[in-house]
Structures are given as C-alpha cells and as structure tokens.
JSON list of C-alpha atoms in Angstrom, two decimals:
[
{"chain": "D", "resi": 1, "resn": "MET", "atom": "CA", "xyz": [-18.77, -92.65, -20.61]},
{"chain": "D", "resi": 2, "resn": "ASN", "atom": "CA", "xyz": [-20.59, -95.90, -20.23]},
{"chain": "D", "resi": 3, "resn": "THR", "atom": "CA", "xyz": [-23.78, -96.57, -22.17]},
{"chain": "D", "resi": 4, "resn": "VAL", "atom": "CA", "xyz": [-26.55, -97.92, -19.81]},
{"chain": "D", "resi": 5, "resn": "ILE", "atom": "CA", "xyz": [-29.23, -98.11, -22.57]},
{"chain": "D", "resi": 6, "resn": "ASN", "atom": "CA", "xyz": [-28.93, -99.08, -26.20]},
{"chain": "D", "resi": 7, "resn": "LEU", "atom": "CA", "xyz": [-31.90, -99.86, -28.49]},
{"chain": "D", "resi": 8, "resn": "GLU", "atom": "CA", "xyz": [-30.94, -100.57, -32.11]},
{"chain": "D", "resi": 9, "resn": "ASN", "atom": "CA", "xyz": [-33.69, -101.09, -34.88]},
{"chain": "D", "resi": 10, "resn": "ALA", "atom": "CA", "xyz": [-36.00, -102.10, -32.04]},
{"chain": "D", "resi": 11, "resn": "ASN", "atom": "CA", "xyz": [-39.68, -102.74, -32.68]},
{"chain": "D", "resi": 12, "resn": "ILE", "atom": "CA", "xyz": [-41.81, -102.19, -29.67]},
{"chain": "D", "resi": 13, "resn": "TYR", "atom": "CA", "xyz": [-45.44, -103.90, -29.39]},
{"chain": "D", "resi": 14, "resn": "GLN", "atom": "CA", "xyz": [-48.37, -103.83, -27.08]},
{"chain": "D", "resi": 15, "resn": "LYS", "atom": "CA", "xyz": [-49.35, -107.45, -27.56]},
{"chain": "D", "resi": 16, "resn": "ASP", "atom": "CA", "xyz": [-49.67, -107.71, -31.43]},
{"chain": "D", "resi": 17, "resn": "LEU", "atom": "CA", "xyz": [-49.99, -103.98, -32.21]},
{"chain": "D", "resi": 18, "resn": "LEU", "atom": "CA", "xyz": [-46.72, -102.22, -33.34]},
{"chain": "D", "resi": 19, "resn": "ILE", "atom": "CA", "xyz": [-46.36, -99.07, -31.27]},
{"chain": "D", "resi": 20, "resn": "LEU", "atom": "CA", "xyz": [-42.91, -97.83, -32.46]},
{"chain": "D", "resi": 21, "resn": "LYS", "atom": "CA", "xyz": [-40.53, -99.25, -35.26]},
{"chain": "D", "resi": 22, "resn": "ASN", "atom": "CA", "xyz": [-36.81, -99.08, -35.93]},
{"chain": "D", "resi": 23, "resn": "VAL", "atom": "CA", "xyz": [-36.15, -97.49, -32.54]},
{"chain": "D", "resi": 24, "resn": "ASP", "atom": "CA", "xyz": [-32.60, -96.37, -32.12]},
{"chain": "D", "resi": 25, "resn": "PHE", "atom": "CA", "xyz": [-31.98, -95.09, -28.47]},
{"chain": "D", "resi": 26, "resn": "LYS", "atom": "CA", "xyz": [-28.65, -94.71, -26.68]},
{"chain": "D", "resi": 27, "resn": "VAL", "atom": "CA", "xyz": [-28.37, -93.25, -23.26]},
{"chain": "D", "resi": 28, "resn": "ASN", "atom": "CA", "xyz": [-24.95, -92.80, -21.18]},
{"chain": "D", "resi": 29, "resn": "GLU", "atom": "CA", "xyz": [-24.30, -92.53, -17.52]},
{"chain": "D", "resi": 30, "resn": "GLY", "atom": "CA", "xyz": [-25.45, -89.03, -16.29]},
{"chain": "D", "resi": 31, "resn": "ASP", "atom": "CA", "xyz": [-27.57, -88.11, -19.32]},
{"chain": "D", "resi": 32, "resn": "PHE", "atom": "CA", "xyz": [-30.88, -86.47, -18.82]},
{"chain": "D", "resi": 33, "resn": "VAL", "atom": "CA", "xyz": [-33.39, -87.52, -21.35]},
{"chain": "D", "resi": 34, "resn": "TYR", "atom": "CA", "xyz": [-36.77, -85.96, -22.15]},
{"chain": "D", "resi": 35, "resn": "LEU", "atom": "CA", "xyz": [-39.32, -88.12, -23.96]},
{"chain": "D", "resi": 36, "resn": "THR", "atom": "CA", "xyz": [-42.22, -86.34, -25.31]},
{"chain": "D", "resi": 37, "resn": "GLY", "atom": "CA", "xyz": [-45.10, -86.98, -27.61]},
{"chain": "D", "resi": 38, "resn": "LYS", "atom": "CA", "xyz": [-48.96, -87.07, -27.89]},
{"chain": "D", "resi": 39, "resn": "THR", "atom": "CA", "xyz": [-50.74, -89.44, -25.51]},
{"chain": "D", "resi": 40, "resn": "GLY", "atom": "CA", "xyz": [-50.85, -92.70, -27.12]},
{"chain": "D", "resi": 41, "resn": "SER", "atom": "CA", "xyz": [-47.79, -92.23, -29.20]},
{"chain": "D", "resi": 42, "resn": "GLY", "atom": "CA", "xyz": [-45.70, -94.75, -27.47]},
{"chain": "D", "resi": 43, "resn": "LYS", "atom": "CA", "xyz": [-43.91, -93.06, -24.67]},
{"chain": "D", "resi": 44, "resn": "SER", "atom": "CA", "xyz": [-45.07, -95.36, -21.84]},
{"chain": "D", "resi": 45, "resn": "SER", "atom": "CA", "xyz": [-44.64, -98.35, -24.19]},
{"chain": "D", "resi": 46, "resn": "LEU", "atom": "CA", "xyz": [-40.95, -97.50, -24.62]},
{"chain": "D", "resi": 47, "resn": "LEU", "atom": "CA", "xyz": [-40.37, -97.00, -20.92]},
{"chain": "D", "resi": 48, "resn": "LYS", "atom": "CA", "xyz": [-42.07, -100.34, -20.16]},
{"chain": "D", "resi": 49, "resn": "THR", "atom": "CA", "xyz": [-39.93, -101.89, -22.55]},
{"chain": "D", "resi": 50, "resn": "LEU", "atom": "CA", "xyz": [-36.86, -100.62, -20.67]},
{"chain": "D", "resi": 51, "resn": "TYR", "atom": "CA", "xyz": [-37.90, -102.09, -17.48]},
{"chain": "D", "resi": 52, "resn": "ALA", "atom": "CA", "xyz": [-39.24, -105.32, -19.05]},
{"chain": "D", "resi": 53, "resn": "GLU", "atom": "CA", "xyz": [-42.94, -105.01, -18.50]},
{"chain": "D", "resi": 54, "resn": "LEU", "atom": "CA", "xyz": [-43.20, -105.32, -22.25]},
{"chain": "D", "resi": 55, "resn": "PRO", "atom": "CA", "xyz": [-40.94, -107.79, -23.97]},
{"chain": "D", "resi": 56, "resn": "LEU", "atom": "CA", "xyz": [-38.56, -106.87, -26.63]},
{"chain": "D", "resi": 57, "resn": "ASN", "atom": "CA", "xyz": [-38.57, -109.47, -29.41]},
{"chain": "D", "resi": 58, "resn": "GLU", "atom": "CA", "xyz": [-37.35, -107.48, -32.54]},
{"chain": "D", "resi": 59, "resn": "GLY", "atom": "CA", "xyz": [-34.17, -105.49, -33.03]},
{"chain": "D", "resi": 60, "resn": "ARG", "atom": "CA", "xyz": [-31.43, -105.29, -30.53]},
{"chain": "D", "resi": 61, "resn": "GLY", "atom": "CA", "xyz": [-31.72, -103.91, -26.80]},
{"chain": "D", "resi": 62, "resn": "THR", "atom": "CA", "xyz": [-29.43, -103.70, -23.80]},
{"chain": "D", "resi": 63, "resn": "VAL", "atom": "CA", "xyz": [-30.35, -102.16, -20.52]},
{"chain": "D", "resi": 64, "resn": "VAL", "atom": "CA", "xyz": [-27.50, -101.80, -17.97]},
{"chain": "D", "resi": 65, "resn": "ALA", "atom": "CA", "xyz": [-25.80, -104.69, -19.72]},
{"chain": "D", "resi": 66, "resn": "THR", "atom": "CA", "xyz": [-28.89, -106.96, -19.81]},
{"chain": "D", "resi": 67, "resn": "ASP", "atom": "CA", "xyz": [-29.76, -108.26, -23.15]},
{"chain": "D", "resi": 68, "resn": "LEU", "atom": "CA", "xyz": [-33.44, -107.73, -23.39]},
{"chain": "D", "resi": 69, "resn": "LEU", "atom": "CA", "xyz": [-34.09, -110.19, -26.16]},
{"chain": "D", "resi": 70, "resn": "LYS", "atom": "CA", "xyz": [-32.38, -112.94, -24.05]},
{"chain": "D", "resi": 71, "resn": "LEU", "atom": "CA", "xyz": [-34.01, -111.88, -20.71]},
{"chain": "D", "resi": 72, "resn": "LYS", "atom": "CA", "xyz": [-35.96, -114.72, -19.00]},
{"chain": "D", "resi": 73, "resn": "GLN", "atom": "CA", "xyz": [-39.05, -113.88, -16.80]},
{"chain": "D", "resi": 74, "resn": "ASN", "atom": "CA", "xyz": [-37.18, -115.12, -13.72]},
{"chain": "D", "resi": 75, "resn": "LYS", "atom": "CA", "xyz": [-34.28, -112.46, -14.29]},
{"chain": "D", "resi": 76, "resn": "VAL", "atom": "CA", "xyz": [-36.63, -109.53, -14.69]},
{"chain": "D", "resi": 77, "resn": "ALA", "atom": "CA", "xyz": [-36.49, -108.69, -10.96]},
{"chain": "D", "resi": 78, "resn": "GLN", "atom": "CA", "xyz": [-32.67, -108.72, -11.07]},
{"chain": "D", "resi": 79, "resn": "LEU", "atom": "CA", "xyz": [-32.75, -106.12, -13.99]},
{"chain": "D", "resi": 80, "resn": "ARG", "atom": "CA", "xyz": [-35.26, -103.92, -12.19]},
{"chain": "D", "resi": 81, "resn": "ARG", "atom": "CA", "xyz": [-33.00, -103.69, -9.12]},
{"chain": "D", "resi": 82, "resn": "GLN", "atom": "CA", "xyz": [-30.70, -101.64, -11.23]},
{"chain": "D", "resi": 83, "resn": "LEU", "atom": "CA", "xyz": [-33.46, -99.28, -12.30]},
{"chain": "D", "resi": 84, "resn": "GLY", "atom": "CA", "xyz": [-35.55, -96.79, -10.32]},
{"chain": "D", "resi": 85, "resn": "VAL", "atom": "CA", "xyz": [-39.06, -96.14, -11.61]},
{"chain": "D", "resi": 86, "resn": "VAL", "atom": "CA", "xyz": [-41.07, -93.06, -10.53]},
{"chain": "D", "resi": 87, "resn": "PHE", "atom": "CA", "xyz": [-44.73, -92.76, -11.71]},
{"chain": "D", "resi": 88, "resn": "GLN", "atom": "CA", "xyz": [-47.20, -89.93, -11.91]},
{"chain": "D", "resi": 89, "resn": "ASP", "atom": "CA", "xyz": [-49.48, -91.39, -9.22]},
{"chain": "D", "resi": 90, "resn": "PHE", "atom": "CA", "xyz": [-46.67, -92.09, -6.84]},
{"chain": "D", "resi": 91, "resn": "GLN", "atom": "CA", "xyz": [-47.84, -95.68, -6.08]},
{"chain": "D", "resi": 92, "resn": "LEU", "atom": "CA", "xyz": [-46.99, -95.57, -2.37]},
{"chain": "D", "resi": 93, "resn": "LEU", "atom": "CA", "xyz": [-48.56, -98.21, -0.18]},
{"chain": "D", "resi": 94, "resn": "THR", "atom": "CA", "xyz": [-51.16, -96.31, 1.64]},
{"chain": "D", "resi": 95, "resn": "ASP", "atom": "CA", "xyz": [-51.57, -98.75, 4.55]},
{"chain": "D", "resi": 96, "resn": "ARG", "atom": "CA", "xyz": [-48.04, -98.15, 5.93]},
{"chain": "D", "resi": 97, "resn": "SER", "atom": "CA", "xyz": [-45.68, -95.36, 6.92]},
{"chain": "D", "resi": 98, "resn": "ILE", "atom": "CA", "xyz": [-43.28, -93.68, 4.73]},
{"chain": "D", "resi": 99, "resn": "TYR", "atom": "CA", "xyz": [-40.31, -95.61, 6.46]},
{"chain": "D", "resi": 100, "resn": "ASP", "atom": "CA", "xyz": [-42.31, -98.82, 6.11]},
{"chain": "D", "resi": 101, "resn": "ASN", "atom": "CA", "xyz": [-42.82, -98.10, 2.43]},
{"chain": "D", "resi": 102, "resn": "LEU", "atom": "CA", "xyz": [-39.07, -97.96, 1.79]},
{"chain": "D", "resi": 103, "resn": "ALA", "atom": "CA", "xyz": [-38.31, -100.79, 4.18]},
{"chain": "D", "resi": 104, "resn": "PHE", "atom": "CA", "xyz": [-40.58, -103.06, 2.20]},
{"chain": "D", "resi": 105, "resn": "VAL", "atom": "CA", "xyz": [-38.62, -102.49, -0.82]},
{"chain": "D", "resi": 106, "resn": "LEU", "atom": "CA", "xyz": [-35.33, -103.04, 0.70]},
{"chain": "D", "resi": 107, "resn": "LYS", "atom": "CA", "xyz": [-36.46, -106.22, 2.44]},
{"chain": "D", "resi": 108, "resn": "ALA", "atom": "CA", "xyz": [-37.85, -107.49, -0.94]},
{"chain": "D", "resi": 109, "resn": "THR", "atom": "CA", "xyz": [-34.58, -106.94, -2.69]},
{"chain": "D", "resi": 110, "resn": "GLY", "atom": "CA", "xyz": [-32.46, -108.78, -0.07]},
{"chain": "D", "resi": 111, "resn": "TRP", "atom": "CA", "xyz": [-30.97, -105.98, 2.13]},
{"chain": "D", "resi": 112, "resn": "LYS", "atom": "CA", "xyz": [-29.90, -107.11, 5.63]},
{"chain": "D", "resi": 113, "resn": "LYS", "atom": "CA", "xyz": [-31.79, -105.78, 8.47]},
{"chain": "D", "resi": 114, "resn": "ASN", "atom": "CA", "xyz": [-28.81, -103.66, 10.10]},
{"chain": "D", "resi": 115, "resn": "ALA", "atom": "CA", "xyz": [-28.43, -101.91, 6.61]},
{"chain": "D", "resi": 116, "resn": "ILE", "atom": "CA", "xyz": [-31.96, -101.01, 6.03]},
{"chain": "D", "resi": 117, "resn": "ASP", "atom": "CA", "xyz": [-32.40, -98.29, 8.53]},
{"chain": "D", "resi": 118, "resn": "THR", "atom": "CA", "xyz": [-29.08, -96.58, 7.30]},
{"chain": "D", "resi": 119, "resn": "ARG", "atom": "CA", "xyz": [-30.13, -96.52, 3.62]},
{"chain": "D", "resi": 120, "resn": "ILE", "atom": "CA", "xyz": [-33.47, -95.31, 4.49]},
{"chain": "D", "resi": 121, "resn": "GLN", "atom": "CA", "xyz": [-31.99, -92.45, 6.43]},
{"chain": "D", "resi": 122, "resn": "GLU", "atom": "CA", "xyz": [-29.66, -91.69, 3.37]},
{"chain": "D", "resi": 123, "resn": "VAL", "atom": "CA", "xyz": [-32.27, -91.37, 0.73]},
{"chain": "D", "resi": 124, "resn": "LEU", "atom": "CA", "xyz": [-34.77, -89.49, 2.83]},
{"chain": "D", "resi": 125, "resn": "LYS", "atom": "CA", "xyz": [-31.96, -87.03, 3.75]},
{"chain": "D", "resi": 126, "resn": "TYR", "atom": "CA", "xyz": [-31.12, -86.70, -0.10]},
{"chain": "D", "resi": 127, "resn": "VAL", "atom": "CA", "xyz": [-34.66, -85.69, -0.94]},
{"chain": "D", "resi": 128, "resn": "GLU", "atom": "CA", "xyz": [-35.07, -83.59, 2.24]},
{"chain": "D", "resi": 129, "resn": "MET", "atom": "CA", "xyz": [-37.95, -85.71, 3.75]},
{"chain": "D", "resi": 130, "resn": "THR", "atom": "CA", "xyz": [-36.19, -87.19, 6.78]},
{"chain": "D", "resi": 131, "resn": "GLU", "atom": "CA", "xyz": [-38.71, -85.67, 9.22]},
{"chain": "D", "resi": 132, "resn": "HIS", "atom": "CA", "xyz": [-41.60, -87.20, 7.55]},
{"chain": "D", "resi": 133, "resn": "LYS", "atom": "CA", "xyz": [-40.56, -90.96, 7.88]},
{"chain": "D", "resi": 134, "resn": "ASP", "atom": "CA", "xyz": [-43.24, -91.85, 10.35]},
{"chain": "D", "resi": 135, "resn": "LYS", "atom": "CA", "xyz": [-46.04, -90.19, 8.47]},
{"chain": "D", "resi": 136, "resn": "MET", "atom": "CA", "xyz": [-48.67, -91.96, 6.22]},
{"chain": "D", "resi": 137, "resn": "PRO", "atom": "CA", "xyz": [-48.77, -91.10, 2.61]},
{"chain": "D", "resi": 138, "resn": "HIS", "atom": "CA", "xyz": [-52.07, -89.37, 2.85]},
{"chain": "D", "resi": 139, "resn": "GLN", "atom": "CA", "xyz": [-50.57, -86.89, 5.44]},
{"chain": "D", "resi": 140, "resn": "LEU", "atom": "CA", "xyz": [-48.15, -85.56, 2.56]},
{"chain": "D", "resi": 141, "resn": "SER", "atom": "CA", "xyz": [-48.66, -83.16, -0.23]},
{"chain": "D", "resi": 142, "resn": "GLY", "atom": "CA", "xyz": [-48.53, -84.40, -3.81]},
{"chain": "D", "resi": 143, "resn": "GLY", "atom": "CA", "xyz": [-45.08, -82.99, -4.05]},
{"chain": "D", "resi": 144, "resn": "GLU", "atom": "CA", "xyz": [-43.86, -84.62, -0.78]},
{"chain": "D", "resi": 145, "resn": "GLN", "atom": "CA", "xyz": [-45.32, -87.98, -1.95]},
{"chain": "D", "resi": 146, "resn": "GLN", "atom": "CA", "xyz": [-43.30, -87.60, -5.31]},
{"chain": "D", "resi": 147, "resn": "ARG", "atom": "CA", "xyz": [-40.15, -86.98, -3.38]},
{"chain": "D", "resi": 148, "resn": "ILE", "atom": "CA", "xyz": [-40.63, -90.16, -1.30]},
{"chain": "D", "resi": 149, "resn": "ALA", "atom": "CA", "xyz": [-41.23, -92.03, -4.70]},
{"chain": "D", "resi": 150, "resn": "ILE", "atom": "CA", "xyz": [-37.84, -90.64, -5.93]},
{"chain": "D", "resi": 151, "resn": "ALA", "atom": "CA", "xyz": [-36.30, -91.80, -2.63]},
{"chain": "D", "resi": 152, "resn": "ARG", "atom": "CA", "xyz": [-37.82, -95.27, -3.10]},
{"chain": "D", "resi": 153, "resn": "ALA", "atom": "CA", "xyz": [-36.41, -95.28, -6.70]},
{"chain": "D", "resi": 154, "resn": "LEU", "atom": "CA", "xyz": [-32.99, -94.59, -5.35]},
{"chain": "D", "resi": 155, "resn": "LEU", "atom": "CA", "xyz": [-32.79, -97.26, -2.70]},
{"chain": "D", "resi": 156, "resn": "ASN", "atom": "CA", "xyz": [-30.94, -99.67, -4.68]},
{"chain": "D", "resi": 157, "resn": "HIS", "atom": "CA", "xyz": [-28.23, -97.36, -6.13]},
{"chain": "D", "resi": 158, "resn": "PRO", "atom": "CA", "xyz": [-29.78, -97.69, -9.76]},
{"chain": "D", "resi": 159, "resn": "LYS", "atom": "CA", "xyz": [-28.02, -96.84, -12.79]},
{"chain": "D", "resi": 160, "resn": "VAL", "atom": "CA", "xyz": [-31.07, -95.40, -14.48]},
{"chain": "D", "resi": 161, "resn": "ILE", "atom": "CA", "xyz": [-34.15, -93.56, -13.17]},
{"chain": "D", "resi": 162, "resn": "ILE", "atom": "CA", "xyz": [-37.21, -93.79, -15.39]},
{"chain": "D", "resi": 163, "resn": "ALA", "atom": "CA", "xyz": [-39.75, -91.19, -14.63]},
{"chain": "D", "resi": 164, "resn": "ASP", "atom": "CA", "xyz": [-43.10, -91.32, -16.24]},
{"chain": "D", "resi": 165, "resn": "GLU", "atom": "CA", "xyz": [-44.83, -87.94, -16.17]},
{"chain": "D", "resi": 166, "resn": "PRO", "atom": "CA", "xyz": [-43.50, -87.37, -12.48]},
{"chain": "D", "resi": 167, "resn": "THR", "atom": "CA", "xyz": [-44.77, -83.68, -12.46]},
{"chain": "D", "resi": 168, "resn": "GLY", "atom": "CA", "xyz": [-48.02, -84.43, -14.15]},
{"chain": "D", "resi": 169, "resn": "ASN", "atom": "CA", "xyz": [-50.19, -83.96, -10.96]},
{"chain": "D", "resi": 170, "resn": "LEU", "atom": "CA", "xyz": [-47.90, -81.26, -9.39]},
{"chain": "D", "resi": 171, "resn": "ASP", "atom": "CA", "xyz": [-48.18, -77.40, -9.48]},
{"chain": "D", "resi": 172, "resn": "PRO", "atom": "CA", "xyz": [-45.30, -75.40, -11.20]},
{"chain": "D", "resi": 173, "resn": "GLU", "atom": "CA", "xyz": [-43.42, -74.56, -8.05]},
{"chain": "D", "resi": 174, "resn": "THR", "atom": "CA", "xyz": [-43.41, -78.15, -6.84]},
{"chain": "D", "resi": 175, "resn": "SER", "atom": "CA", "xyz": [-42.53, -79.32, -10.30]},
{"chain": "D", "resi": 176, "resn": "ASP", "atom": "CA", "xyz": [-39.46, -76.93, -10.24]},
{"chain": "D", "resi": 177, "resn": "ILE", "atom": "CA", "xyz": [-38.26, -78.66, -6.90]},
{"chain": "D", "resi": 178, "resn": "LEU", "atom": "CA", "xyz": [-38.66, -82.02, -8.59]},
{"chain": "D", "resi": 179, "resn": "MET", "atom": "CA", "xyz": [-36.81, -81.09, -11.62]},
{"chain": "D", "resi": 180, "resn": "GLN", "atom": "CA", "xyz": [-33.95, -79.79, -9.48]},
{"chain": "D", "resi": 181, "resn": "LEU", "atom": "CA", "xyz": [-33.87, -83.08, -7.60]},
{"chain": "D", "resi": 182, "resn": "LEU", "atom": "CA", "xyz": [-33.82, -85.17, -10.77]},
{"chain": "D", "resi": 183, "resn": "HIS", "atom": "CA", "xyz": [-31.04, -82.96, -12.39]},
{"chain": "D", "resi": 184, "resn": "SER", "atom": "CA", "xyz": [-28.97, -83.47, -9.20]},
{"chain": "D", "resi": 185, "resn": "ILE", "atom": "CA", "xyz": [-29.31, -87.12, -9.53]},
{"chain": "D", "resi": 186, "resn": "ALA", "atom": "CA", "xyz": [-28.28, -87.11, -13.24]},
{"chain": "D", "resi": 187, "resn": "ALA", "atom": "CA", "xyz": [-25.30, -84.86, -12.16]},
{"chain": "D", "resi": 188, "resn": "GLN", "atom": "CA", "xyz": [-24.05, -87.57, -9.84]},
{"chain": "D", "resi": 189, "resn": "GLY", "atom": "CA", "xyz": [-23.74, -90.03, -12.85]},
{"chain": "D", "resi": 190, "resn": "THR", "atom": "CA", "xyz": [-27.39, -91.72, -12.68]},
{"chain": "D", "resi": 191, "resn": "ALA", "atom": "CA", "xyz": [-29.03, -91.48, -16.10]},
{"chain": "D", "resi": 192, "resn": "VAL", "atom": "CA", "xyz": [-32.53, -89.89, -16.00]},
{"chain": "D", "resi": 193, "resn": "ILE", "atom": "CA", "xyz": [-35.20, -90.55, -18.54]},
{"chain": "D", "resi": 194, "resn": "MET", "atom": "CA", "xyz": [-38.37, -88.47, -18.09]},
{"chain": "D", "resi": 195, "resn": "ALA", "atom": "CA", "xyz": [-41.67, -88.71, -20.04]},
{"chain": "D", "resi": 196, "resn": "THR", "atom": "CA", "xyz": [-43.38, -85.37, -20.01]},
{"chain": "D", "resi": 197, "resn": "HIS", "atom": "CA", "xyz": [-45.89, -83.17, -21.82]},
{"chain": "D", "resi": 198, "resn": "ASN", "atom": "CA", "xyz": [-44.57, -80.12, -19.94]},
{"chain": "D", "resi": 199, "resn": "TYR", "atom": "CA", "xyz": [-42.50, -78.02, -22.56]},
{"chain": "D", "resi": 200, "resn": "THR", "atom": "CA", "xyz": [-42.04, -75.23, -20.12]},
{"chain": "D", "resi": 201, "resn": "LEU", "atom": "CA", "xyz": [-39.78, -77.60, -17.96]},
{"chain": "D", "resi": 202, "resn": "ILE", "atom": "CA", "xyz": [-37.91, -78.79, -21.01]},
{"chain": "D", "resi": 203, "resn": "ASP", "atom": "CA", "xyz": [-37.20, -75.23, -21.92]},
{"chain": "D", "resi": 204, "resn": "GLN", "atom": "CA", "xyz": [-36.05, -74.47, -18.31]},
{"chain": "D", "resi": 205, "resn": "TYR", "atom": "CA", "xyz": [-33.91, -77.46, -17.40]},
{"chain": "D", "resi": 206, "resn": "ASP", "atom": "CA", "xyz": [-31.24, -78.83, -19.87]},
{"chain": "D", "resi": 207, "resn": "GLY", "atom": "CA", "xyz": [-31.51, -82.35, -21.55]},
{"chain": "D", "resi": 208, "resn": "ARG", "atom": "CA", "xyz": [-31.74, -84.47, -24.73]},
{"chain": "D", "resi": 209, "resn": "VAL", "atom": "CA", "xyz": [-35.09, -84.44, -26.16]},
{"chain": "D", "resi": 210, "resn": "PHE", "atom": "CA", "xyz": [-36.80, -87.27, -28.07]},
{"chain": "D", "resi": 211, "resn": "ARG", "atom": "CA", "xyz": [-40.27, -87.21, -29.41]},
{"chain": "D", "resi": 212, "resn": "THR", "atom": "CA", "xyz": [-42.57, -90.30, -30.29]},
{"chain": "D", "resi": 213, "resn": "GLU", "atom": "CA", "xyz": [-44.66, -89.69, -33.45]},
{"chain": "D", "resi": 214, "resn": "ASP", "atom": "CA", "xyz": [-45.95, -91.67, -36.29]},
{"chain": "D", "resi": 215, "resn": "GLN", "atom": "CA", "xyz": [-44.57, -94.89, -34.76]},
{"chain": "D", "resi": 216, "resn": "ALA", "atom": "CA", "xyz": [-41.14, -93.40, -34.65]},
{"chain": "D", "resi": 217, "resn": "LEU", "atom": "CA", "xyz": [-38.75, -92.01, -32.06]},
{"chain": "D", "resi": 218, "resn": "ILE", "atom": "CA", "xyz": [-36.95, -88.95, -33.17]},
{"chain": "D", "resi": 219, "resn": "GLU", "atom": "CA", "xyz": [-34.25, -86.96, -31.32]},
{"chain": "D", "resi": 220, "resn": "MET", "atom": "CA", "xyz": [-35.32, -83.33, -31.53]},
{"chain": "D", "resi": 221, "resn": "SER", "atom": "CA", "xyz": [-32.54, -81.46, -29.72]},
{"chain": "D", "resi": 222, "resn": "PHE", "atom": "CA", "xyz": [-29.69, -81.46, -27.30]},
{"chain": "D", "resi": 223, "resn": "ARG", "atom": "CA", "xyz": [-29.37, -78.65, -24.75]},
{"chain": "D", "resi": 224, "resn": "ASN", "atom": "CA", "xyz": [-26.55, -78.31, -22.20]}
]
C-alpha cells in the first residue's frame, strides 16, 4: 500500500503561533481518516498544511511524494492538482452553472477542450447529479451542492480528498448520503481525510480516528 501523506515530528504554525507540535501522521492509499477535536484545536491548520495554504518549516512532511519543506510557491498549484478539497460551505461559483463551475477547474488545470465534457459527465454521473448540470448553485439543496463540490474535487483524479466539515451544514439523512459517497471514493483507492465534529457519523462509518488536543495529534482508534 503506497503512502500518500507522511508527517514526522512536524510543527504546524499559524504565522508565529505554534498550533500543533511533533505531529506524526501517515496516510495510505484508500485510508479513510477522521480528524476530530474542539474548534480552534488545529484541525483546519493541519489540513491547510497538507494542501500548502500554510507552510511547513519544521519537521518532515510529504504529500503525494511532494516534500513540503522544499515546496516552492510556484509549485503549489501542481501539488493541489493531485488533491481534492471539499469545504463545509461548498465554495461554488454562484454566477455560473454547475457545468461551468466544473469546466472552470478543468480549464485552469490544463485540460483539452474535447476532454472537458467527457470528464464532467463522468464525475456528475459518479455523484448522481448528471441531470443538474445546467442549473445554478442556488437552485440546488445543500446536499446537492455538496455533491457537486465532491464532483469538483474528483475532477483531476486526486490521490487524496481533504474534506473540512463537509456535513456541517447538512441534515442527518443527507449526511449519510455524503458519507456513503466519500467511503465509496476511499474504497476505490483514494485516501479521504475528513474533519468533523459529528461522532454519530464516526460510529456509523469505519475509519481511523485522530484527535487534535493540547497542541498534539493523537490517534484514538482504528475501526474496520
């Protein structure tokens, strides 16, 4: 099993403030990982370090074979093409259709025009949203918008999906649908790292569980 994320003795900062220290965190292909902890305890800071919004300057860290300590700013976009990021608030472009939201990402990452339509059809079919491609984001429910956000995250065949509270704004039934989708992604070999406060979901859906607490990252359990 290939390792896609490996942090060793990593110190994670927000500017000059130490948020997490001596972090050891290893994720393999196909892992489903929960990240829990109180608000402000470092979950989002850890995720931002993985997709290089926050720099890593102390310890060791690789994400999909990219050395975070040696990562130059002009190479950050190249790293992010290998990752898919899903946010609680969807972050869809509100002035364009679902199809155009997805096409925007593919054009920005260098896809050829004749391949764009095919790839959009593939990801929309995967999240069961094909019939909504011409709608605007405001015409969709929260759960539907989050499925589009997952489709967007899948566009570039990522090796890791990073989901920051993806069910935070959703009702329990819709959250279940999203969890089934995320677990199906992991079952196909893409690692999924999900920050959440929802312990009911953790009890229902298997995965490794890490907690951020007192500037530390602690592995709590492994369920399968």
